[in-house]
PDB file of N, CA, C and O in Angstrom:
ATOM      1  N   MET A   1    -113.641 212.156 -99.975  1.00 46.00           N
ATOM      2  CA  MET A   1    -113.429 213.573-100.217  1.00 46.00           C
ATOM      3  C   MET A   1    -112.716 214.211 -99.033  1.00 46.00           C
ATOM      4  O   MET A   1    -113.118 214.027 -97.900  1.00 46.00           O
ATOM      5  N   GLY A   2    -111.677 214.973 -99.279  1.00 46.00           N
ATOM      6  CA  GLY A   2    -110.949 215.636 -98.205  1.00 46.00           C
ATOM      7  C   GLY A   2    -111.595 216.943 -97.799  1.00 46.00           C
ATOM      8  O   GLY A   2    -112.332 217.559 -98.566  1.00 46.00           O
ATOM      9  N   ARG A   3    -111.323 217.320 -96.613  1.00 48.00           N
ATOM     10  CA  ARG A   3    -111.838 218.610 -96.121  1.00 48.00           C
ATOM     11  C   ARG A   3    -110.897 219.724 -96.531  1.00 48.00           C
ATOM     12  O   ARG A   3    -109.681 219.552 -96.543  1.00 48.00           O
ATOM     13  N   THR A   4    -111.485 220.855 -96.853  1.00 49.00           N
ATOM     14  CA  THR A   4    -110.658 222.016 -97.159  1.00 49.00           C
ATOM     15  C   THR A   4    -110.900 223.058 -96.090  1.00 49.00           C
ATOM     16  O   THR A   4    -112.021 223.230 -95.609  1.00 49.00           O
ATOM     17  N   LYS A   5    -109.852 223.697 -95.706  1.00 52.00           N
ATOM     18  CA  LYS A   5    -109.959 224.728 -94.676  1.00 52.00           C
ATOM     19  C   LYS A   5    -110.576 225.981 -95.286  1.00 52.00           C
ATOM     20  O   LYS A   5    -110.134 226.462 -96.330  1.00 52.00           O
ATOM     21  N   SER A   6    -111.590 226.486 -94.637  1.00 52.00           N
ATOM     22  CA  SER A   6    -112.250 227.691 -95.118  1.00 52.00           C
ATOM     23  C   SER A   6    -111.385 228.908 -94.807  1.00 52.00           C
ATOM     24  O   SER A   6    -110.808 229.015 -93.736  1.00 52.00           O
ATOM     25  N   SER A   7    -111.293 229.790 -95.758  1.00 64.00           N
ATOM     26  CA  SER A   7    -110.571 231.036 -95.520  1.00 64.00           C
ATOM     27  C   SER A   7    -111.571 232.183 -95.454  1.00 64.00           C
ATOM     28  O   SER A   7    -111.274 233.300 -95.841  1.00 64.00           O
ATOM     29  N   GLY A   8    -112.779 231.880 -94.985  1.00 74.00           N
ATOM     30  CA  GLY A   8    -113.843 232.877 -94.918  1.00 74.00           C
ATOM     31  C   GLY A   8    -113.530 234.005 -93.972  1.00 74.00           C
ATOM     32  O   GLY A   8    -112.555 233.971 -93.219  1.00 74.00           O
ATOM     33  N   ARG A   9    -114.390 234.979 -94.019  1.00 85.00           N
ATOM     34  CA  ARG A   9    -114.182 236.179 -93.211  1.00 85.00           C
ATOM     35  C   ARG A   9    -115.516 236.672 -92.691  1.00 85.00           C
ATOM     36  O   ARG A   9    -116.526 236.637 -93.394  1.00 85.00           O
ATOM     37  N   ILE A  10    -115.504 237.144 -91.458  1.00 87.00           N
ATOM     38  CA  ILE A  10    -116.708 237.724 -90.872  1.00 87.00           C
ATOM     39  C   ILE A  10    -116.619 239.237 -91.041  1.00 87.00           C
ATOM     40  O   ILE A  10    -115.646 239.859 -90.622  1.00 87.00           O
ATOM     41  N   ARG A  11    -117.617 239.783 -91.695  1.00 91.00           N
ATOM     42  CA  ARG A  11    -117.691 241.239 -91.874  1.00 91.00           C
ATOM     43  C   ARG A  11    -118.771 241.777 -90.941  1.00 91.00           C
ATOM     44  O   ARG A  11    -119.668 241.041 -90.550  1.00 91.00           O
ATOM     45  N   ASN A  12    -118.655 243.044 -90.614  1.00 95.00           N
ATOM     46  CA  ASN A  12    -119.657 243.611 -89.714  1.00 95.00           C
ATOM     47  C   ASN A  12    -120.139 244.971 -90.202  1.00 95.00           C
ATOM     48  O   ASN A  12    -119.497 245.610 -91.039  1.00 95.00           O
ATOM     49  N   HIS A  13    -121.279 245.358 -89.644  1.00 96.00           N
ATOM     50  CA  HIS A  13    -121.904 246.634 -89.996  1.00 96.00           C
ATOM     51  C   HIS A  13    -122.042 247.522 -88.758  1.00 96.00           C
ATOM     52  O   HIS A  13    -122.956 248.337 -88.660  1.00 96.00           O
ATOM     53  N   MET A  14    -121.113 247.350 -87.819  1.00 97.00           N
ATOM     54  CA  MET A  14    -121.212 248.070 -86.546  1.00 97.00           C
ATOM     55  C   MET A  14    -121.106 249.582 -86.717  1.00 97.00           C
ATOM     56  O   MET A  14    -121.857 250.322 -86.099  1.00 97.00           O
ATOM     57  N   ARG A  15    -120.182 250.026 -87.537  1.00 97.00           N
ATOM     58  CA  ARG A  15    -120.004 251.475 -87.710  1.00 97.00           C
ATOM     59  C   ARG A  15    -121.295 252.114 -88.226  1.00 97.00           C
ATOM     60  O   ARG A  15    -121.754 253.122 -87.690  1.00 97.00           O
ATOM     61  N   ARG A  16    -121.878 251.513 -89.263  1.00 97.00           N
ATOM     62  CA  ARG A  16    -123.126 252.042 -89.815  1.00 97.00           C
ATOM     63  C   ARG A  16    -124.226 252.032 -88.756  1.00 97.00           C
ATOM     64  O   ARG A  16    -124.946 253.019 -88.597  1.00 97.00           O
ATOM     65  N   LEU A  17    -124.339 250.951 -88.019  1.00 97.00           N
ATOM     66  CA  LEU A  17    -125.373 250.852 -86.987  1.00 97.00           C
ATOM     67  C   LEU A  17    -125.161 251.879 -85.877  1.00 97.00           C
ATOM     68  O   LEU A  17    -126.121 252.459 -85.375  1.00 97.00           O
ATOM     69  N   ARG A  18    -123.904 252.119 -85.511  1.00 96.00           N
ATOM     70  CA  ARG A  18    -123.638 253.135 -84.479  1.00 96.00           C
ATOM     71  C   ARG A  18    -124.129 254.507 -84.933  1.00 96.00           C
ATOM     72  O   ARG A  18    -124.719 255.247 -84.160  1.00 96.00           O
ATOM     73  N   PHE A  19    -123.894 254.830 -86.190  1.00 96.00           N
ATOM     74  CA  PHE A  19    -124.293 256.147 -86.686  1.00 96.00           C
ATOM     75  C   PHE A  19    -125.792 256.243 -86.919  1.00 96.00           C
ATOM     76  O   PHE A  19    -126.369 257.321 -86.782  1.00 96.00           O
ATOM     77  N   GLU A  20    -126.416 255.121 -87.236  1.00 95.00           N
ATOM     78  CA  GLU A  20    -127.870 255.124 -87.406  1.00 95.00           C
ATOM     79  C   GLU A  20    -128.604 255.241 -86.073  1.00 95.00           C
ATOM     80  O   GLU A  20    -129.786 255.543 -86.051  1.00 95.00           O
ATOM     81  N   THR A  21    -127.910 254.977 -84.992  1.00 90.00           N
ATOM     82  CA  THR A  21    -128.534 255.062 -83.662  1.00 90.00           C
ATOM     83  C   THR A  21    -127.983 256.265 -82.899  1.00 90.00           C
ATOM     84  O   THR A  21    -127.515 256.145 -81.778  1.00 90.00           O
ATOM     85  N   GLY A  22    -128.011 257.400 -83.532  1.00 91.00           N
ATOM     86  CA  GLY A  22    -127.629 258.635 -82.854  1.00 91.00           C
ATOM     87  C   GLY A  22    -126.145 258.855 -82.699  1.00 91.00           C
ATOM     88  O   GLY A  22    -125.714 259.489 -81.743  1.00 91.00           O
ATOM     89  N   GLU A  23    -125.360 258.333 -83.633  1.00 93.00           N
ATOM     90  CA  GLU A  23    -123.902 258.515 -83.612  1.00 93.00           C
ATOM     91  C   GLU A  23    -123.279 258.052 -82.304  1.00 93.00           C
ATOM     92  O   GLU A  23    -122.481 258.743 -81.678  1.00 93.00           O
ATOM     93  N   MET A  24    -123.638 256.844 -81.889  1.00 96.00           N
ATOM     94  CA  MET A  24    -123.071 256.223 -80.698  1.00 96.00           C
ATOM     95  C   MET A  24    -121.557 256.093 -80.874  1.00 96.00           C
ATOM     96  O   MET A  24    -121.082 255.711 -81.939  1.00 96.00           O
ATOM     97  N   THR A  25    -120.806 256.408 -79.849  1.00 97.00           N
ATOM     98  CA  THR A  25    -119.352 256.274 -79.928  1.00 97.00           C
ATOM     99  C   THR A  25    -118.937 254.831 -79.677  1.00 97.00           C
ATOM    100  O   THR A  25    -119.704 254.027 -79.127  1.00 97.00           O
ATOM    101  N   GLN A  26    -117.715 254.529 -80.052  1.00 98.00           N
ATOM    102  CA  GLN A  26    -117.178 253.203 -79.785  1.00 98.00           C
ATOM    103  C   GLN A  26    -117.109 252.960 -78.282  1.00 98.00           C
ATOM    104  O   GLN A  26    -117.393 251.856 -77.816  1.00 98.00           O
ATOM    105  N   ALA A  27    -116.770 253.981 -77.529  1.00 98.00           N
ATOM    106  CA  ALA A  27    -116.697 253.852 -76.066  1.00 98.00           C
ATOM    107  C   ALA A  27    -118.072 253.563 -75.469  1.00 98.00           C
ATOM    108  O   ALA A  27    -118.200 252.745 -74.551  1.00 98.00           O
ATOM    109  N   GLU A  28    -119.100 254.226 -75.985  1.00 98.00           N
ATOM    110  CA  GLU A  28    -120.465 253.986 -75.492  1.00 98.00           C
ATOM    111  C   GLU A  28    -120.904 252.549 -75.790  1.00 98.00           C
ATOM    112  O   GLU A  28    -121.472 251.872 -74.927  1.00 98.00           O
ATOM    113  N   LEU A  29    -120.622 252.094 -76.992  1.00 98.00           N
ATOM    114  CA  LEU A  29    -120.975 250.726 -77.355  1.00 98.00           C
ATOM    115  C   LEU A  29    -120.217 249.737 -76.473  1.00 98.00           C
ATOM    116  O   LEU A  29    -120.796 248.782 -75.958  1.00 98.00           O
ATOM    117  N   ALA A  30    -118.939 249.991 -76.283  1.00 98.00           N
ATOM    118  CA  ALA A  30    -118.117 249.107 -75.440  1.00 98.00           C
ATOM    119  C   ALA A  30    -118.701 248.987 -74.037  1.00 98.00           C
ATOM    120  O   ALA A  30    -118.806 247.879 -73.498  1.00 98.00           O
ATOM    121  N   GLU A  31    -119.112 250.098 -73.471  1.00 98.00           N
ATOM    122  CA  GLU A  31    -119.687 250.072 -72.128  1.00 98.00           C
ATOM    123  C   GLU A  31    -120.984 249.258 -72.101  1.00 98.00           C
ATOM    124  O   GLU A  31    -121.210 248.471 -71.184  1.00 98.00           O
ATOM    125  N   LEU A  32    -121.802 249.424 -73.121  1.00 97.00           N
ATOM    126  CA  LEU A  32    -123.080 248.718 -73.172  1.00 97.00           C
ATOM    127  C   LEU A  32    -122.921 247.203 -73.329  1.00 97.00           C
ATOM    128  O   LEU A  32    -123.750 246.428 -72.841  1.00 97.00           O
ATOM    129  N   ILE A  33    -121.862 246.767 -73.999  1.00 98.00           N
ATOM    130  CA  ILE A  33    -121.683 245.329 -74.234  1.00 98.00           C
ATOM    131  C   ILE A  33    -120.651 244.698 -73.302  1.00 98.00           C
ATOM    132  O   ILE A  33    -120.427 243.498 -73.358  1.00 98.00           O
ATOM    133  N   GLY A  34    -120.012 245.512 -72.459  1.00 98.00           N
ATOM    134  CA  GLY A  34    -119.103 244.971 -71.454  1.00 98.00           C
ATOM    135  C   GLY A  34    -117.727 244.597 -71.941  1.00 98.00           C
ATOM    136  O   GLY A  34    -117.129 243.636 -71.458  1.00 98.00           O
ATOM    137  N   VAL A  35    -117.215 245.360 -72.913  1.00 98.00           N
ATOM    138  CA  VAL A  35    -115.845 245.147 -73.393  1.00 98.00           C
ATOM    139  C   VAL A  35    -115.131 246.497 -73.414  1.00 98.00           C
ATOM    140  O   VAL A  35    -115.726 247.530 -73.148  1.00 98.00           O
ATOM    141  N   THR A  36    -113.857 246.496 -73.761  1.00 98.00           N
ATOM    142  CA  THR A  36    -113.115 247.751 -73.850  1.00 98.00           C
ATOM    143  C   THR A  36    -113.371 248.423 -75.205  1.00 98.00           C
ATOM    144  O   THR A  36    -113.779 247.760 -76.167  1.00 98.00           O
ATOM    145  N   ARG A  37    -113.083 249.705 -75.262  1.00 98.00           N
ATOM    146  CA  ARG A  37    -113.208 250.429 -76.529  1.00 98.00           C
ATOM    147  C   ARG A  37    -112.262 249.826 -77.566  1.00 98.00           C
ATOM    148  O   ARG A  37    -112.596 249.719 -78.744  1.00 98.00           O
ATOM    149  N   GLN A  38    -111.088 249.399 -77.114  1.00 98.00           N
ATOM    150  CA  GLN A  38    -110.119 248.800 -78.034  1.00 98.00           C
ATOM    151  C   GLN A  38    -110.681 247.525 -78.675  1.00 98.00           C
ATOM    152  O   GLN A  38    -110.405 247.246 -79.840  1.00 98.00           O
ATOM    153  N   THR A  39    -111.473 246.780 -77.919  1.00 97.00           N
ATOM    154  CA  THR A  39    -112.094 245.576 -78.468  1.00 97.00           C
ATOM    155  C   THR A  39    -113.103 245.948 -79.553  1.00 97.00           C
ATOM    156  O   THR A  39    -113.137 245.327 -80.619  1.00 97.00           O
ATOM    157  N   VAL A  40    -113.896 246.988 -79.300  1.00 98.00           N
ATOM    158  CA  VAL A  40    -114.856 247.452 -80.306  1.00 98.00           C
ATOM    159  C   VAL A  40    -114.106 247.916 -81.555  1.00 98.00           C
ATOM    160  O   VAL A  40    -114.505 247.594 -82.676  1.00 98.00           O
ATOM    161  N   VAL A  41    -113.018 248.641 -81.372  1.00 98.00           N
ATOM    162  CA  VAL A  41    -112.208 249.105 -82.510  1.00 98.00           C
ATOM    163  C   VAL A  41    -111.721 247.906 -83.328  1.00 98.00           C
ATOM    164  O   VAL A  41    -111.805 247.902 -84.563  1.00 98.00           O
ATOM    165  N   ALA A  42    -111.229 246.874 -82.657  1.00 97.00           N
ATOM    166  CA  ALA A  42    -110.705 245.694 -83.342  1.00 97.00           C
ATOM    167  C   ALA A  42    -111.817 244.936 -84.083  1.00 97.00           C
ATOM    168  O   ALA A  42    -111.622 244.502 -85.218  1.00 97.00           O
ATOM    169  N   ILE A  43    -112.982 244.792 -83.453  1.00 96.00           N
ATOM    170  CA  ILE A  43    -114.095 244.104 -84.109  1.00 96.00           C
ATOM    171  C   ILE A  43    -114.550 244.901 -85.321  1.00 96.00           C
ATOM    172  O   ILE A  43    -114.723 244.361 -86.417  1.00 96.00           O
ATOM    173  N   GLU A  44    -114.739 246.202 -85.118  1.00 96.00           N
ATOM    174  CA  GLU A  44    -115.223 247.070 -86.190  1.00 96.00           C
ATOM    175  C   GLU A  44    -114.246 247.108 -87.361  1.00 96.00           C
ATOM    176  O   GLU A  44    -114.643 247.222 -88.516  1.00 96.00           O
ATOM    177  N   GLY A  45    -112.962 247.014 -87.072  1.00 94.00           N
ATOM    178  CA  GLY A  45    -111.936 247.051 -88.107  1.00 94.00           C
ATOM    179  C   GLY A  45    -111.641 245.689 -88.726  1.00 94.00           C
ATOM    180  O   GLY A  45    -110.657 245.539 -89.442  1.00 94.00           O
ATOM    181  N   ASP A  46    -112.483 244.693 -88.418  1.00 90.00           N
ATOM    182  CA  ASP A  46    -112.316 243.330 -88.937  1.00 90.00           C
ATOM    183  C   ASP A  46    -110.969 242.717 -88.562  1.00 90.00           C
ATOM    184  O   ASP A  46    -110.420 241.892 -89.275  1.00 90.00           O
ATOM    185  N   LYS A  47    -110.433 243.129 -87.408  1.00 92.00           N
ATOM    186  CA  LYS A  47    -109.169 242.573 -86.920  1.00 92.00           C
ATOM    187  C   LYS A  47    -109.410 241.462 -85.902  1.00 92.00           C
ATOM    188  O   LYS A  47    -108.491 240.741 -85.536  1.00 92.00           O
ATOM    189  N   TYR A  48    -110.647 241.363 -85.420  1.00 90.00           N
ATOM    190  CA  TYR A  48    -110.973 240.424 -84.350  1.00 90.00           C
ATOM    191  C   TYR A  48    -112.420 240.000 -84.494  1.00 90.00           C
ATOM    192  O   TYR A  48    -113.297 240.843 -84.698  1.00 90.00           O
ATOM    193  N   ALA A  49    -112.668 238.699 -84.420  1.00 90.00           N
ATOM    194  CA  ALA A  49    -114.039 238.187 -84.454  1.00 90.00           C
ATOM    195  C   ALA A  49    -114.509 238.011 -83.011  1.00 90.00           C
ATOM    196  O   ALA A  49    -113.838 237.343 -82.219  1.00 90.00           O
ATOM    197  N   PRO A  50    -115.626 238.608 -82.649  1.00 94.00           N
ATOM    198  CA  PRO A  50    -116.083 238.518 -81.260  1.00 94.00           C
ATOM    199  C   PRO A  50    -116.607 237.129 -80.924  1.00 94.00           C
ATOM    200  O   PRO A  50    -116.947 236.350 -81.827  1.00 94.00           O
ATOM    201  N   SER A  51    -116.667 236.846 -79.632  1.00 95.00           N
ATOM    202  CA  SER A  51    -117.310 235.607 -79.200  1.00 95.00           C
ATOM    203  C   SER A  51    -118.779 235.675 -79.584  1.00 95.00           C
ATOM    204  O   SER A  51    -119.318 236.764 -79.844  1.00 95.00           O
ATOM    205  N   LEU A  52    -119.422 234.551 -79.605  1.00 96.00           N
ATOM    206  CA  LEU A  52    -120.844 234.512 -79.932  1.00 96.00           C
ATOM    207  C   LEU A  52    -121.648 235.339 -78.934  1.00 96.00           C
ATOM    208  O   LEU A  52    -122.566 236.071 -79.316  1.00 96.00           O
ATOM    209  N   GLU A  53    -121.271 235.266 -77.666  1.00 97.00           N
ATOM    210  CA  GLU A  53    -121.970 236.039 -76.638  1.00 97.00           C
ATOM    211  C   GLU A  53    -121.859 237.536 -76.896  1.00 97.00           C
ATOM    212  O   GLU A  53    -122.851 238.263 -76.843  1.00 97.00           O
ATOM    213  N   VAL A  54    -120.669 238.013 -77.208  1.00 98.00           N
ATOM    214  CA  VAL A  54    -120.471 239.437 -77.482  1.00 98.00           C
ATOM    215  C   VAL A  54    -121.216 239.832 -78.753  1.00 98.00           C
ATOM    216  O   VAL A  54    -121.833 240.904 -78.816  1.00 98.00           O
ATOM    217  N   ALA A  55    -121.209 238.972 -79.744  1.00 97.00           N
ATOM    218  CA  ALA A  55    -121.938 239.260 -80.979  1.00 97.00           C
ATOM    219  C   ALA A  55    -123.431 239.439 -80.693  1.00 97.00           C
ATOM    220  O   ALA A  55    -124.062 240.379 -81.193  1.00 97.00           O
ATOM    221  N   PHE A  56    -123.992 238.573 -79.867  1.00 98.00           N
ATOM    222  CA  PHE A  56    -125.409 238.705 -79.515  1.00 98.00           C
ATOM    223  C   PHE A  56    -125.667 239.965 -78.695  1.00 98.00           C
ATOM    224  O   PHE A  56    -126.694 240.623 -78.864  1.00 98.00           O
ATOM    225  N   ARG A  57    -124.728 240.318 -77.820  1.00 98.00           N
ATOM    226  CA  ARG A  57    -124.892 241.565 -77.046  1.00 98.00           C
ATOM    227  C   ARG A  57    -124.938 242.770 -77.975  1.00 98.00           C
ATOM    228  O   ARG A  57    -125.726 243.692 -77.774  1.00 98.00           O
ATOM    229  N   ILE A  58    -124.071 242.774 -78.984  1.00 98.00           N
ATOM    230  CA  ILE A  58    -124.040 243.882 -79.951  1.00 98.00           C
ATOM    231  C   ILE A  58    -125.371 243.965 -80.685  1.00 98.00           C
ATOM    232  O   ILE A  58    -125.968 245.042 -80.799  1.00 98.00           O
ATOM    233  N   ALA A  59    -125.861 242.840 -81.169  1.00 98.00           N
ATOM    234  CA  ALA A  59    -127.141 242.816 -81.886  1.00 98.00           C
ATOM    235  C   ALA A  59    -128.271 243.303 -80.975  1.00 98.00           C
ATOM    236  O   ALA A  59    -129.157 244.041 -81.412  1.00 98.00           O
ATOM    237  N   THR A  60    -128.217 242.928 -79.710  1.00 98.00           N
ATOM    238  CA  THR A  60    -129.244 243.345 -78.751  1.00 98.00           C
ATOM    239  C   THR A  60    -129.219 244.849 -78.531  1.00 98.00           C
ATOM    240  O   THR A  60    -130.272 245.491 -78.491  1.00 98.00           O
ATOM    241  N   VAL A  61    -128.035 245.430 -78.425  1.00 97.00           N
ATOM    242  CA  VAL A  61    -127.918 246.884 -78.246  1.00 97.00           C
ATOM    243  C   VAL A  61    -128.576 247.615 -79.407  1.00 97.00           C
ATOM    244  O   VAL A  61    -129.287 248.600 -79.215  1.00 97.00           O
ATOM    245  N   PHE A  62    -128.363 247.116 -80.617  1.00 97.00           N
ATOM    246  CA  PHE A  62    -128.927 247.770 -81.794  1.00 97.00           C
ATOM    247  C   PHE A  62    -130.349 247.303 -82.104  1.00 97.00           C
ATOM    248  O   PHE A  62    -130.978 247.817 -83.025  1.00 97.00           O
ATOM    249  N   ASP A  63    -130.824 246.323 -81.350  1.00 97.00           N
ATOM    250  CA  ASP A  63    -132.182 245.777 -81.519  1.00 97.00           C
ATOM    251  C   ASP A  63    -132.401 245.282 -82.947  1.00 97.00           C
ATOM    252  O   ASP A  63    -133.397 245.605 -83.591  1.00 97.00           O
ATOM    253  N   VAL A  64    -131.420 244.514 -83.430  1.00 97.00           N
ATOM    254  CA  VAL A  64    -131.492 243.932 -84.771  1.00 97.00           C
ATOM    255  C   VAL A  64    -131.078 242.464 -84.697  1.00 97.00           C
ATOM    256  O   VAL A  64    -130.413 242.051 -83.747  1.00 97.00           O
ATOM    257  N   PRO A  65    -131.441 241.671 -85.703  1.00 98.00           N
ATOM    258  CA  PRO A  65    -130.977 240.274 -85.741  1.00 98.00           C
ATOM    259  C   PRO A  65    -129.458 240.219 -85.895  1.00 98.00           C
ATOM    260  O   PRO A  65    -128.840 241.123 -86.468  1.00 98.00           O
ATOM    261  N   LEU A  66    -128.875 239.135 -85.423  1.00 97.00           N
ATOM    262  CA  LEU A  66    -127.428 238.959 -85.489  1.00 97.00           C
ATOM    263  C   LEU A  66    -126.891 239.122 -86.913  1.00 97.00           C
ATOM    264  O   LEU A  66    -125.847 239.739 -87.122  1.00 97.00           O
ATOM    265  N   ASP A  67    -127.629 238.612 -87.893  1.00 95.00           N
ATOM    266  CA  ASP A  67    -127.126 238.701 -89.270  1.00 95.00           C
ATOM    267  C   ASP A  67    -127.283 240.093 -89.877  1.00 95.00           C
ATOM    268  O   ASP A  67    -126.849 240.329 -91.001  1.00 95.00           O
ATOM    269  N   SER A  68    -127.854 241.028 -89.124  1.00 96.00           N
ATOM    270  CA  SER A  68    -127.859 242.429 -89.556  1.00 96.00           C
ATOM    271  C   SER A  68    -126.597 243.148 -89.088  1.00 96.00           C
ATOM    272  O   SER A  68    -126.269 244.222 -89.581  1.00 96.00           O
ATOM    273  N   VAL A  69    -125.902 242.535 -88.132  1.00 97.00           N
ATOM    274  CA  VAL A  69    -124.653 243.110 -87.625  1.00 97.00           C
ATOM    275  C   VAL A  69    -123.464 242.421 -88.288  1.00 97.00           C
ATOM    276  O   VAL A  69    -122.525 243.074 -88.714  1.00 97.00           O
ATOM    277  N   PHE A  70    -123.523 241.098 -88.371  1.00 96.00           N
ATOM    278  CA  PHE A  70    -122.404 240.315 -88.891  1.00 96.00           C
ATOM    279  C   PHE A  70    -122.843 239.481 -90.084  1.00 96.00           C
ATOM    280  O   PHE A  70    -123.957 238.981 -90.116  1.00 96.00           O
ATOM    281  N   GLU A  71    -121.933 239.309 -91.027  1.00 92.00           N
ATOM    282  CA  GLU A  71    -122.185 238.407 -92.149  1.00 92.00           C
ATOM    283  C   GLU A  71    -120.917 237.640 -92.435  1.00 92.00           C
ATOM    284  O   GLU A  71    -119.812 238.158 -92.282  1.00 92.00           O
ATOM    285  N   TYR A  72    -121.103 236.401 -92.817  1.00 87.00           N
ATOM    286  CA  TYR A  72    -119.966 235.536 -93.123  1.00 87.00           C
ATOM    287  C   TYR A  72    -119.761 235.492 -94.633  1.00 87.00           C
ATOM    288  O   TYR A  72    -120.691 235.187 -95.390  1.00 87.00           O
ATOM    289  N   ASP A  73    -118.562 235.800 -95.041  1.00 83.00           N
ATOM    290  CA  ASP A  73    -118.200 235.755 -96.458  1.00 83.00           C
ATOM    291  C   ASP A  73    -117.268 234.556 -96.644  1.00 83.00           C
ATOM    292  O   ASP A  73    -116.088 234.628 -96.285  1.00 83.00           O
ATOM    293  N   PRO A  74    -117.777 233.435 -97.165  1.00 87.00           N
ATOM    294  CA  PRO A  74    -116.942 232.232 -97.291  1.00 87.00           C
ATOM    295  C   PRO A  74    -115.772 232.405 -98.262  1.00 87.00           C
ATOM    296  O   PRO A  74    -114.802 231.672 -98.191  1.00 87.00           O
ATOM    297  N   GLU A  75    -115.863 233.371 -99.143  1.00 83.00           N
ATOM    298  CA  GLU A  75    -114.781 233.613-100.093  1.00 83.00           C
ATOM    299  C   GLU A  75    -113.660 234.438 -99.481  1.00 83.00           C
ATOM    300  O   GLU A  75    -112.585 234.551-100.049  1.00 83.00           O
ATOM    301  N   GLY A  76    -113.962 235.064 -98.335  1.00 72.00           N
ATOM    302  CA  GLY A  76    -112.969 235.823 -97.596  1.00 72.00           C
ATOM    303  C   GLY A  76    -112.551 237.076 -98.231  1.00 72.00           C
ATOM    304  O   GLY A  76    -111.658 237.761 -98.002  1.00 72.00           O
TER     305      GLY A  76
END
C-alpha cells in the first residue's frame, strides 16, 4: 500500500478564547507567549501553524488543554 500525503489543516479557537478571557488583545497574547503580534495574527488567521512549544504556551495562557485551542481536520 502506498502512502498518501495528507492535506489536513490545523484550525484554532484562539480568537474565541481571547474574547472569553476578558477580550485579550493579540498583542497581549503575543507578549505572554513570547512571539510577535504578527505571529499571533498569522496563527489566528490559519496562515501559520505554530511550533508545538508555542502551541503549548498558548494553551497554558488560556489554562485549557491543547485540543481546546487547536484541532486537526484531516479533510482540510
